[in-house]
PDB file of C-alpha atoms in Angstrom:
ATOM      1  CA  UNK A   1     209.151 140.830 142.551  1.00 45.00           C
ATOM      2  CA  UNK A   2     207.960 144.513 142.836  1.00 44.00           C
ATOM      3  CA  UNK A   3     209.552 146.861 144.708  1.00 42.00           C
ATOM      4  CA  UNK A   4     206.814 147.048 147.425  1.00 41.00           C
ATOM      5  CA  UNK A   5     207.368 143.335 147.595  1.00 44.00           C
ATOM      6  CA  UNK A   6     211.611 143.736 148.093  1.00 37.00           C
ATOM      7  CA  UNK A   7     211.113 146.002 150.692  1.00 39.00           C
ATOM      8  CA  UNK A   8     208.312 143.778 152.824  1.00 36.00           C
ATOM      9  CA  UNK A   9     210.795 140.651 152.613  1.00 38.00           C
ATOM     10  CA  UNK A  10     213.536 143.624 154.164  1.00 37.00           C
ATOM     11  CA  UNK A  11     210.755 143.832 156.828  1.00 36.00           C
ATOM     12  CA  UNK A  12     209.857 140.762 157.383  1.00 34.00           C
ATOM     13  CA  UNK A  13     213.164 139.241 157.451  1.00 35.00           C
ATOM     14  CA  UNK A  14     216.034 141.404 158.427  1.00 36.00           C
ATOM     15  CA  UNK A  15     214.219 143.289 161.421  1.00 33.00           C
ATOM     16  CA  UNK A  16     216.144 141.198 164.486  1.00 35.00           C
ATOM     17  CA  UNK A  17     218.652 142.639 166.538  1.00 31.00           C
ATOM     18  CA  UNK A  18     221.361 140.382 167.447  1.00 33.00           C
ATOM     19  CA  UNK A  19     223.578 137.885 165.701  1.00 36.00           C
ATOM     20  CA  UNK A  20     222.635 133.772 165.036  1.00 39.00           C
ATOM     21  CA  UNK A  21     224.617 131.347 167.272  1.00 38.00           C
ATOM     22  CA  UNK A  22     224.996 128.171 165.216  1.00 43.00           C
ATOM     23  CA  UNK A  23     225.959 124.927 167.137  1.00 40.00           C
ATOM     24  CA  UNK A  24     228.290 122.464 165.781  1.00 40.00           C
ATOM     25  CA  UNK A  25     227.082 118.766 165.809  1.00 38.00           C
ATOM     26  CA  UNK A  26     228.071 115.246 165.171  1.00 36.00           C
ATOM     27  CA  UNK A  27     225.689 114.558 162.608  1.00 41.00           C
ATOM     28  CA  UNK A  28     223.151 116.127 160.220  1.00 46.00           C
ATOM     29  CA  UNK A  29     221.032 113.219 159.275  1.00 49.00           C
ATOM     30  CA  UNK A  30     217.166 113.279 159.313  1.00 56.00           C
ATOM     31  CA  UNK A  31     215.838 111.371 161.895  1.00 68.00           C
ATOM     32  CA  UNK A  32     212.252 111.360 161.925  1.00 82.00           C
ATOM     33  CA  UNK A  33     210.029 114.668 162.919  1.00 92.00           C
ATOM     34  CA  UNK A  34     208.525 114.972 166.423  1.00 93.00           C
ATOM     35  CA  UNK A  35     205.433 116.661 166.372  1.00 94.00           C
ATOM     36  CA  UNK A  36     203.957 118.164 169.724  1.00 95.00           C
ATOM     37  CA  UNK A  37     201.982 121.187 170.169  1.00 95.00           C
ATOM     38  CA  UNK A  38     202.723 124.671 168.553  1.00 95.00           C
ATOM     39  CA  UNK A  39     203.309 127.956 170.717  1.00 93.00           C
ATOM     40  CA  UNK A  40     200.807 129.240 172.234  1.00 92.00           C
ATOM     41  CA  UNK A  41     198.605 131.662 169.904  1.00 91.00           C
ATOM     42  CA  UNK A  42     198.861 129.382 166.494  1.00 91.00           C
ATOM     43  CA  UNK A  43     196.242 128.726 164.227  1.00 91.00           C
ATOM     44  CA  UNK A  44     193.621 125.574 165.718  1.00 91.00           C
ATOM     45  CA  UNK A  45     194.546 122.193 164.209  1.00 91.00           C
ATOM     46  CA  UNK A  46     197.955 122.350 163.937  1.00 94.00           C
ATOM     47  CA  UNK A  47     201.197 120.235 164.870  1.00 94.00           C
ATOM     48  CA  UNK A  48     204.700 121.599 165.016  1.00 96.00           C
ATOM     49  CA  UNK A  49     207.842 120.895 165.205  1.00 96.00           C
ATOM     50  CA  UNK A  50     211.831 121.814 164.575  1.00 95.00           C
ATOM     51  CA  UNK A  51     214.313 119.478 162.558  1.00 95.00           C
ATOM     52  CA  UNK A  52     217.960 120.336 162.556  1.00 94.00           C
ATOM     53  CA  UNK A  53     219.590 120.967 158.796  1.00 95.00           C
ATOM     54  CA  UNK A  54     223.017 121.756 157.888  1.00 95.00           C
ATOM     55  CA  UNK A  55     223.932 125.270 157.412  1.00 93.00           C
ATOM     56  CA  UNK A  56     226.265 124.275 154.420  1.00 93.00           C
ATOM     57  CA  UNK A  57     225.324 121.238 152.635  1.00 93.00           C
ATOM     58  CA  UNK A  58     229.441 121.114 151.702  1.00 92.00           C
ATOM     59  CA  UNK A  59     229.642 119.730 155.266  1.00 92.00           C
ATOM     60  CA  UNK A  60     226.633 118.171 155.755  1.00 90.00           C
ATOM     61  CA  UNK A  61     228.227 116.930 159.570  1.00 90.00           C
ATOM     62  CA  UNK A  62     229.334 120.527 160.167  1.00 92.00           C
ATOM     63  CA  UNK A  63     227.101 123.436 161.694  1.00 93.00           C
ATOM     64  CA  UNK A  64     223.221 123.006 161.519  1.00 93.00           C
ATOM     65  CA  UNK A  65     220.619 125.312 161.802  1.00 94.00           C
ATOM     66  CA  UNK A  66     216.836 124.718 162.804  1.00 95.00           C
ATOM     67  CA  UNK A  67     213.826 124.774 160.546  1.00 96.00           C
ATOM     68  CA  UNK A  68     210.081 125.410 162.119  1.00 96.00           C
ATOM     69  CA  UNK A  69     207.569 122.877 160.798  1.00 95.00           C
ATOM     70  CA  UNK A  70     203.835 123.010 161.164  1.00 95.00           C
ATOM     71  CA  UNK A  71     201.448 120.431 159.954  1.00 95.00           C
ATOM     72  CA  UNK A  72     198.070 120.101 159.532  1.00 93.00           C
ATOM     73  CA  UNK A  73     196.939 116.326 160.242  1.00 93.00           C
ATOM     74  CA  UNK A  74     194.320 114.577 157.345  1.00 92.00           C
ATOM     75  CA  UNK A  75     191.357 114.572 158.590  1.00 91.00           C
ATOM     76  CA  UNK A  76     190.110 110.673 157.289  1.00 91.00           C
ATOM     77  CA  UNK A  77     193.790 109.427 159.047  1.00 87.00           C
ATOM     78  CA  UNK A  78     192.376 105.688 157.915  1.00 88.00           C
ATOM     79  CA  UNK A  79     192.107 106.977 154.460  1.00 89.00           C
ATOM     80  CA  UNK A  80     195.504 108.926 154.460  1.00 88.00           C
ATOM     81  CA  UNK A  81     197.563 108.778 150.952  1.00 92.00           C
ATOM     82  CA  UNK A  82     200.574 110.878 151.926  1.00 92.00           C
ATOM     83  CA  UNK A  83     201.902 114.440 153.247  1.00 93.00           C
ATOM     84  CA  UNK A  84     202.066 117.739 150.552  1.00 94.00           C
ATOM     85  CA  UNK A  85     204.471 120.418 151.545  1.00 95.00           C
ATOM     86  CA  UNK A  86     203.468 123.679 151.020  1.00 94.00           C
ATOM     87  CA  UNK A  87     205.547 127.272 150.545  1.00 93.00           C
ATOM     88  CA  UNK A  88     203.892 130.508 150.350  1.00 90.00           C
ATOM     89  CA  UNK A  89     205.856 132.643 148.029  1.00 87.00           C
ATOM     90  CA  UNK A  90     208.048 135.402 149.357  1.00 81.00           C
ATOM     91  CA  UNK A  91     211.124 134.042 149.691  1.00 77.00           C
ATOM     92  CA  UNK A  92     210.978 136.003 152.758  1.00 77.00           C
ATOM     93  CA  UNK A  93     207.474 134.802 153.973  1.00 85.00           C
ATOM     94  CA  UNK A  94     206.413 132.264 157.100  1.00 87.00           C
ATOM     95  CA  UNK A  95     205.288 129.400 155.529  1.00 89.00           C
ATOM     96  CA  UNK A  96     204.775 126.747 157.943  1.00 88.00           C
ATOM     97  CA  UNK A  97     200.976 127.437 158.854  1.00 91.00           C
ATOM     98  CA  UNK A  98     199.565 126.215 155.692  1.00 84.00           C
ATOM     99  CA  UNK A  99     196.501 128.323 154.570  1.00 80.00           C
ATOM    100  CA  UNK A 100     196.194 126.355 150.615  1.00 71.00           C
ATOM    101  CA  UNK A 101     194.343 123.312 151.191  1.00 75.00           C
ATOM    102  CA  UNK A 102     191.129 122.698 150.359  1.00 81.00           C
ATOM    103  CA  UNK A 103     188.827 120.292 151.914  1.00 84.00           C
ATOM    104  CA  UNK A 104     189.390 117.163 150.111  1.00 83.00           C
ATOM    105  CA  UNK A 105     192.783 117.820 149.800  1.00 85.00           C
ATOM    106  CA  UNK A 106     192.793 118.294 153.882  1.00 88.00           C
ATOM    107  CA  UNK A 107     190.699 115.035 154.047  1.00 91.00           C
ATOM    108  CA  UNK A 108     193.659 112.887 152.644  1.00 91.00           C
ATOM    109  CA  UNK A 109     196.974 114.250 153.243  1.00 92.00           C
ATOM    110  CA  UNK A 110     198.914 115.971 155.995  1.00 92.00           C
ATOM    111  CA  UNK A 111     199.171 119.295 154.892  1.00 93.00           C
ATOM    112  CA  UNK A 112     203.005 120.505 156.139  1.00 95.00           C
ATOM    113  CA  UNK A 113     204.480 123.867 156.024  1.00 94.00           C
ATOM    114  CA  UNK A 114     207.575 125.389 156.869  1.00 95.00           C
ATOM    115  CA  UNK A 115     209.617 128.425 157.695  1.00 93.00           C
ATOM    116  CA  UNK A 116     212.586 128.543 155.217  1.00 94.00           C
ATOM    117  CA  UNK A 117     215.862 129.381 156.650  1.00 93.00           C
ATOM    118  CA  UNK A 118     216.724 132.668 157.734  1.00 91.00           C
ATOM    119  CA  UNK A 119     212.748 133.516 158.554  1.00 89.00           C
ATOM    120  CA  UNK A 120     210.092 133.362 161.395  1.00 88.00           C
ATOM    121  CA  UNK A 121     210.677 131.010 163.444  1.00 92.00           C
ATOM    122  CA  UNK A 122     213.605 128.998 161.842  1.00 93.00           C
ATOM    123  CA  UNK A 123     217.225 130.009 162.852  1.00 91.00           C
ATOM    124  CA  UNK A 124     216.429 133.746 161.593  1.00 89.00           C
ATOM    125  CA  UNK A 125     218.710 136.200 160.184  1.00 87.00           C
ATOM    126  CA  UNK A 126     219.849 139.409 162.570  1.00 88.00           C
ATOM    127  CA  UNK A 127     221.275 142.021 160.724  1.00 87.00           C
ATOM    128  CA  UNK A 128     221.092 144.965 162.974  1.00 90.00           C
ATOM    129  CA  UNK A 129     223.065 145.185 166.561  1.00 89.00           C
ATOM    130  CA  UNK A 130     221.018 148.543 167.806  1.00 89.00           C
ATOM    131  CA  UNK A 131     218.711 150.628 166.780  1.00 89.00           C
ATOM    132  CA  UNK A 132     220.302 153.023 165.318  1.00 89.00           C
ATOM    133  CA  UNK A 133     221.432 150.862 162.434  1.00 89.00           C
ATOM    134  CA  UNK A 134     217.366 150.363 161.754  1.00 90.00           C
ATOM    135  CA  UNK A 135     217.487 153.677 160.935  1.00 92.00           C
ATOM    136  CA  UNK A 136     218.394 153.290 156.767  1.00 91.00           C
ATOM    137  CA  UNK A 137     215.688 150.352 156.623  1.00 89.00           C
ATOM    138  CA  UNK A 138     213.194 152.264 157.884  1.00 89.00           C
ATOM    139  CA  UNK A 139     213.551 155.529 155.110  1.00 89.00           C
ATOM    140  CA  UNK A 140     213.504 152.180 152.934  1.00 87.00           C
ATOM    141  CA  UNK A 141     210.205 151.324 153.686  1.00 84.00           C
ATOM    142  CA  UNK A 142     209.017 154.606 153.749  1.00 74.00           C
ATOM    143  CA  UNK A 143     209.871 156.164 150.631  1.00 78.00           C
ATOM    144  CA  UNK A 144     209.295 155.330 146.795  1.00 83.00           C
ATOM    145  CA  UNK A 145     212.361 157.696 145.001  1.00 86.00           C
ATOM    146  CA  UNK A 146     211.300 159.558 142.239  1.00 89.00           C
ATOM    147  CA  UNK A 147     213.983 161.917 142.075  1.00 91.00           C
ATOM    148  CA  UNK A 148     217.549 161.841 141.388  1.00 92.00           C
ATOM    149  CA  UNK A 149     218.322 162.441 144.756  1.00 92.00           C
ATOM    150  CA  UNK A 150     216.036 160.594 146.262  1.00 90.00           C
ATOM    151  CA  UNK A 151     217.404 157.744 144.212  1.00 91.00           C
ATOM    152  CA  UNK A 152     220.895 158.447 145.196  1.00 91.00           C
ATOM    153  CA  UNK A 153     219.731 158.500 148.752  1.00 91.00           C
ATOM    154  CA  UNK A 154     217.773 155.166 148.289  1.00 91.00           C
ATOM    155  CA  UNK A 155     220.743 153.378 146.482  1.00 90.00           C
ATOM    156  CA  UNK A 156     222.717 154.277 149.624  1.00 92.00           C
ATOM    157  CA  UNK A 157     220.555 153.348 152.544  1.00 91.00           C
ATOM    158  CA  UNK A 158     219.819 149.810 150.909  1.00 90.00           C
ATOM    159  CA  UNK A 159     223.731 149.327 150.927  1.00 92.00           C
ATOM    160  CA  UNK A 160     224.074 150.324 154.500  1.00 92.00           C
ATOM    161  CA  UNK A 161     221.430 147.293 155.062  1.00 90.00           C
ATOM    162  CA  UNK A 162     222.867 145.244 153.065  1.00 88.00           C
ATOM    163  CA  UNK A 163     226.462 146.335 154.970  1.00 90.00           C
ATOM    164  CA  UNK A 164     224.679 145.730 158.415  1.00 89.00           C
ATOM    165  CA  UNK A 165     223.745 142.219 157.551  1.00 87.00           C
ATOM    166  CA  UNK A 166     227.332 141.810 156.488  1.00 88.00           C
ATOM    167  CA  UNK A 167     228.597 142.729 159.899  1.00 90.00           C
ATOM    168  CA  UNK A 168     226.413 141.140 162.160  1.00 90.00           C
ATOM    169  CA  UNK A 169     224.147 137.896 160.728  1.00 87.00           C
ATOM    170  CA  UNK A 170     227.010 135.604 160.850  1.00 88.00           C
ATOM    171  CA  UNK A 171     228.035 132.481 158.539  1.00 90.00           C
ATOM    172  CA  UNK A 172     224.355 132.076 157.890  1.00 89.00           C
ATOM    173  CA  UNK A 173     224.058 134.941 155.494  1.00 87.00           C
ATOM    174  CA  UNK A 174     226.283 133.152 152.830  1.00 88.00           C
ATOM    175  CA  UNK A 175     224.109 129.987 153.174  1.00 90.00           C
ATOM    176  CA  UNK A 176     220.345 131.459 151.921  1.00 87.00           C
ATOM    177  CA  UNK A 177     220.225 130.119 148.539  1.00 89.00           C
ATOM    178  CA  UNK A 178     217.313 129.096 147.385  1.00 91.00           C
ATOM    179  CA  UNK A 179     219.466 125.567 146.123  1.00 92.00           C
ATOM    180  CA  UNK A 180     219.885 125.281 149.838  1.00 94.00           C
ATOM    181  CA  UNK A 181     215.851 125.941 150.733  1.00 94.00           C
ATOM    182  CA  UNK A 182     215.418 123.386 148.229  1.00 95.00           C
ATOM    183  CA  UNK A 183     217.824 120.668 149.914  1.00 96.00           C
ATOM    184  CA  UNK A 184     216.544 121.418 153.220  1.00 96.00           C
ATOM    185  CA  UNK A 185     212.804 120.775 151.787  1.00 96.00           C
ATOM    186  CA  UNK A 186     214.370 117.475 150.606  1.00 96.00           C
ATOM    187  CA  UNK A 187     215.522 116.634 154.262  1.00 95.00           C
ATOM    188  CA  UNK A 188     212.095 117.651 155.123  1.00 96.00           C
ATOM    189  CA  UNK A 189     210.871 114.923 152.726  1.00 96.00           C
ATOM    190  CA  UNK A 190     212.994 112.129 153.680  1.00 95.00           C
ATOM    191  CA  UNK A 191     212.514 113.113 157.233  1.00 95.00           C
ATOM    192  CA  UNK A 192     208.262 113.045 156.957  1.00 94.00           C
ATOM    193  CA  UNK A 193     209.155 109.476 154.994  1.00 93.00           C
ATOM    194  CA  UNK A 194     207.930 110.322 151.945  1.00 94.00           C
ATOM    195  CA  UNK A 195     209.695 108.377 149.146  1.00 94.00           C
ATOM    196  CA  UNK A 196     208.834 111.151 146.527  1.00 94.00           C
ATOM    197  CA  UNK A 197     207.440 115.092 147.524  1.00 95.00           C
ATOM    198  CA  UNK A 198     203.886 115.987 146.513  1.00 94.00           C
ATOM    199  CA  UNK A 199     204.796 119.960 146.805  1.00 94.00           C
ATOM    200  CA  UNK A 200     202.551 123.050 145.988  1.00 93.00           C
ATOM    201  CA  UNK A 201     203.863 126.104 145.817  1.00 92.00           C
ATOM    202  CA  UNK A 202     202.800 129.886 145.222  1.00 90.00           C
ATOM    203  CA  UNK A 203     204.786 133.099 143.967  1.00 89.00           C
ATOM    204  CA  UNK A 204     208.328 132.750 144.472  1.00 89.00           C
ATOM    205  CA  UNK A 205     207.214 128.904 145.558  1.00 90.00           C
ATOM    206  CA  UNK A 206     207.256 128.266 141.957  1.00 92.00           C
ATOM    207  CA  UNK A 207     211.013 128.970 141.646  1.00 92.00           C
ATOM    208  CA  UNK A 208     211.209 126.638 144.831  1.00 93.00           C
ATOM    209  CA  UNK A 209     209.957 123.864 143.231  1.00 93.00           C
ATOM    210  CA  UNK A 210     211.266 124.342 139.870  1.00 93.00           C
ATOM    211  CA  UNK A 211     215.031 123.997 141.546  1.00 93.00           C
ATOM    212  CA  UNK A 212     213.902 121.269 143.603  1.00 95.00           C
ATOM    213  CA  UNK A 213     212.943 119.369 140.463  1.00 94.00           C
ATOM    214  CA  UNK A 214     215.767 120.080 139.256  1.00 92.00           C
ATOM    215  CA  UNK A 215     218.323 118.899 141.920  1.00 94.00           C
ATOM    216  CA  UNK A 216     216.140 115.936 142.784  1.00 95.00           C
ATOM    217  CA  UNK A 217     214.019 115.339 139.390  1.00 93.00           C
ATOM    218  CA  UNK A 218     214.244 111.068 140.214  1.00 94.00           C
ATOM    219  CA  UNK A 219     212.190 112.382 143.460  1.00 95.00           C
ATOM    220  CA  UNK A 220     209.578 114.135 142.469  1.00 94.00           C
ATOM    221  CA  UNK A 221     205.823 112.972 142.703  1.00 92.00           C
ATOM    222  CA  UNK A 222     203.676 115.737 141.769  1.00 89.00           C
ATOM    223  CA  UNK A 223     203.932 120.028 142.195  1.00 89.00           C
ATOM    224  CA  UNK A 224     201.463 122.340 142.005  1.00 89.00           C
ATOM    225  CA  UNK A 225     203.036 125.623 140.754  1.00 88.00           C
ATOM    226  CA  UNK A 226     200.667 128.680 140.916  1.00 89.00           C
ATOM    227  CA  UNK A 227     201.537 132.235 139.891  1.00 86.00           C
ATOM    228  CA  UNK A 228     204.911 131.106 138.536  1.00 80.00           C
ATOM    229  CA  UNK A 229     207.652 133.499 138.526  1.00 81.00           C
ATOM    230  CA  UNK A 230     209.967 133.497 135.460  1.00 81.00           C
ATOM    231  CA  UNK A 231     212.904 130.581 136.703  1.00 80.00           C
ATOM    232  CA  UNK A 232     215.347 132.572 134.183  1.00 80.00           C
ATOM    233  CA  UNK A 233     214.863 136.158 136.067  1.00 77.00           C
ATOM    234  CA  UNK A 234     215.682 134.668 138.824  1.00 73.00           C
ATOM    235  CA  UNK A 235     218.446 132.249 138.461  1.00 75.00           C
ATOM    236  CA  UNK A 236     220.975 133.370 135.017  1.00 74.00           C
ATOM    237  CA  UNK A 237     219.177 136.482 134.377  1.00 72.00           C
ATOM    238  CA  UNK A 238     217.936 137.301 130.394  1.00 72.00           C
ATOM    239  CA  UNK A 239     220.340 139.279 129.135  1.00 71.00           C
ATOM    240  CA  UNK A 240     224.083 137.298 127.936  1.00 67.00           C
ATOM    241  CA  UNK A 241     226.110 139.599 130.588  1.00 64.00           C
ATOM    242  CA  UNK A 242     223.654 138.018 133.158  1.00 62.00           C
ATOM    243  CA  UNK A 243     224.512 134.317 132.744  1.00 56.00           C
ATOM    244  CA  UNK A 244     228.255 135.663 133.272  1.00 54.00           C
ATOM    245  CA  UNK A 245     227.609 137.133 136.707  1.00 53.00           C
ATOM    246  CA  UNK A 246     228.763 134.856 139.806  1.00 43.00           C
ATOM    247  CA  UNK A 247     225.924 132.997 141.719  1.00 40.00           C
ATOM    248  CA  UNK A 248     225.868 135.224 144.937  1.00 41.00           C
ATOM    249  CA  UNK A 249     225.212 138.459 142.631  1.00 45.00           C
ATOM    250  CA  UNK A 250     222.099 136.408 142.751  1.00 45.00           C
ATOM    251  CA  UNK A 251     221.057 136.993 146.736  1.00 45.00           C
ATOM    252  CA  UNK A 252     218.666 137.972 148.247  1.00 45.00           C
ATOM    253  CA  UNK A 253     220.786 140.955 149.680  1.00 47.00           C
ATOM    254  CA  UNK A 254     221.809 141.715 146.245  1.00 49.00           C
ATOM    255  CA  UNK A 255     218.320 141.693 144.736  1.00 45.00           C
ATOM    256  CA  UNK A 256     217.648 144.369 147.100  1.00 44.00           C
ATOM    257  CA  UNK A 257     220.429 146.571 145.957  1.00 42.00           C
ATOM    258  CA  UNK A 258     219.065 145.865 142.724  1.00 40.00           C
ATOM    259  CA  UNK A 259     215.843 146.410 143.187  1.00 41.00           C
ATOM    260  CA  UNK A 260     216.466 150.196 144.532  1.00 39.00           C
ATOM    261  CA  UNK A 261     217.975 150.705 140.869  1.00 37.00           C
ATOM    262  CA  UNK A 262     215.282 149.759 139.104  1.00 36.00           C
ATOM    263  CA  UNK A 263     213.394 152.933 139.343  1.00 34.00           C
ATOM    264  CA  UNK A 264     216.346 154.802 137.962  1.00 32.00           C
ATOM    265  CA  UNK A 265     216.252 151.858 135.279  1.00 32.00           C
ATOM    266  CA  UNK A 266     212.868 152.641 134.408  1.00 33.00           C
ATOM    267  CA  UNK A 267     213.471 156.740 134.155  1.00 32.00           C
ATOM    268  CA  UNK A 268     216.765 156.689 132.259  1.00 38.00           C
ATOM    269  CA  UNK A 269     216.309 153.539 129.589  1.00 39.00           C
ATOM    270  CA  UNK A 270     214.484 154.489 127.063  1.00 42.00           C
ATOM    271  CA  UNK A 271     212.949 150.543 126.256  1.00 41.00           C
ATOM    272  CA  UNK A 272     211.018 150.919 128.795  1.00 37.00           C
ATOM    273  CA  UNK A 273     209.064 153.604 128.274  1.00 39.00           C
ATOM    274  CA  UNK A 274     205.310 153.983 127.046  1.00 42.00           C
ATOM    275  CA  UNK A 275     205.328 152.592 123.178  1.00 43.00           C
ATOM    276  CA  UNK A 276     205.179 156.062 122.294  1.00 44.00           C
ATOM    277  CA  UNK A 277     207.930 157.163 123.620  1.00 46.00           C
ATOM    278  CA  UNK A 278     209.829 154.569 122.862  1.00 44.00           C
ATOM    279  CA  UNK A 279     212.907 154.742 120.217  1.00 47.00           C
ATOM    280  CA  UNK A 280     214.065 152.018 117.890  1.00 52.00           C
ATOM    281  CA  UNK A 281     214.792 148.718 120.607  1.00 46.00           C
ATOM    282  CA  UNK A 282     216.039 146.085 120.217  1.00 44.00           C
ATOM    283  CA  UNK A 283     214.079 142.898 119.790  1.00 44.00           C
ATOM    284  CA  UNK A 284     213.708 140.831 122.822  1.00 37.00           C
ATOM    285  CA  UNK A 285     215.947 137.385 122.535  1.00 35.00           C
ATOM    286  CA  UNK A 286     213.685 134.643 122.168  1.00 30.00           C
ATOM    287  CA  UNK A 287     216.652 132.168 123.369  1.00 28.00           C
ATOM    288  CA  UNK A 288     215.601 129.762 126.132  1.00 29.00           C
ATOM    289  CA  UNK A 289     218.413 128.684 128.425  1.00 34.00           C
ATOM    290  CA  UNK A 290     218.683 126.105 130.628  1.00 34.00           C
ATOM    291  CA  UNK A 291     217.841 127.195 134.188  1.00 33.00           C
ATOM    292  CA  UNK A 292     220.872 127.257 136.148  1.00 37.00           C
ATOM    293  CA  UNK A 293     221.133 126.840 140.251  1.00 38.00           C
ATOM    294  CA  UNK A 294     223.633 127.179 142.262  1.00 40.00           C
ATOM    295  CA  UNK A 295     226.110 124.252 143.000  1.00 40.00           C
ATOM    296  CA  UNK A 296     226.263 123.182 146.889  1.00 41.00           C
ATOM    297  CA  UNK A 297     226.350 126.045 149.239  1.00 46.00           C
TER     298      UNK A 297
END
């Protein structure tokens, strides 16, 4: 993901004001999905809905959260052969008005998207209590560092966003794995009664469905993966120090502290430089390792 990208998830996903109230319940089975109309001012055509999911799948009859579902009915409904889930990259994007189908696909399968947790209209993330603490975000989105300075300043604002999340989104913030996307998109299956999920997914989608297939690979009936992102980047990391690193270094709040660094990365190593400035580097491992996820979170 590009740095333009990091800081439109920041946007797009951390921008609320208050924290998330999370409900205890008796039980965090699927039961079905009751589709009824969507809010006034959605797209034409479409169903939605809400389904509850647990906000740690350790305690799967603990705390849930809510997950906003739209779908897209098949148009031949006599003809039908199933439902496809769709995601459309991000991970800090809407997803659950579909726009990927074509018209055959359309004709013969409910097309159903989703708003991962944490985003749009799903139990969302809050991670600023006034508006003062907006302030860092928004010299994040306004500024590309090119200097020292400005990189020192831009290291430092992304913490204090990252530190505002800490303080005020509550017990969801440790639960936004994408392992955990990919359990609630199985709940979203079993729910939709789909014995195995026909899944296409875009940009970071890829990743999506890679960890799906590999937490659930017995129920898996066919992903489309488009643009894929490399699963290794973003689960162990390349390098041998980065398989070593604990699974939350892996966040999305600490991919945007990372991501502020990687301008300095690109000034000061000299690897990465044009090939003619370049001195003696080291080759590039050509090791493939497993990708890891996360266990339960």
């Amino acid at each position: 993901m590009t740095i333009t990208g990091v800081r439109t998830a920041v946007l797009l996903t951390l921008t609320a004001l208050t924290a998330v109230t999370i409900a205890p319940v008796a039980s965090a089975a699927p039961k079905g999905i009751a589709w009824g109309p969507c809010p006034a001012g959605s797209p034409a055509g479409y169903d939605c809905a809400e389904i509850a999911v647990p906000l740690s799948y350790q305690d799967p009859d603990g705390p849930r959260i809510t997950l906003a579902l739209g779908r897209l009915p098949a148009t031949d409904q006599k003809h039908k052969r199933g439902t496809v889930f769709t995601n459309p990259g991000g991970p800090r994007n809407p997803g659950r008005f579909s726009e990927f189908q074509t018209p055959s696909l359309h004709r013969q399968f409910d097309i159903v998207g989703f708003d991962p947790r944490g985003v749009g209209a799903s139990t969302p993330i809050r991670c600023f209590a006034s508006d003062a603490e907006t302030e860092p975000l928004k010299r994040v989105l306004g500024t590309f560092p090119i200097t020292t300075e400005q990189e020192t300043r831009h290291t430092a604002d992304v913490r204090e966003v990252a530190a505002s999340c800490g303080r005020n989104a509550g017990p969801l913030l440790g639960h936004l794995s994408t392992t955990n996307v990919a359990r609630d998109l199985d709940r979203l299956r079993e729910a939709a009664g789909e014995p195995r999920l026909r899944y296409y997914g875009l940009s970071y989608g890829t990743y999506l469905g890679e960890v799906y297939a590999n937490l659930f690979p017995h129920r898996v009936g066919a992903l489309a993966l488009d643009a894929v992102d490399d699963p290794i980047a973003w689960s162990t990391g390349h390098r041998p120090e980065d398989a070593k690193r604990h699974w939350f270094e892996m966040s999305p709040l600490a991919r945007i502290v990372r991501a502020s660094r990687s301008v300095t990365t690109v000034t000061a190593n000299p690897c990465l430089r044009r090939p003619r400035a370049r001195p003696a580097c080291p080759a590039p491992t050509t090791t493939i390792r497993r990708m890891r996820t996360p266990a339960v979170g």
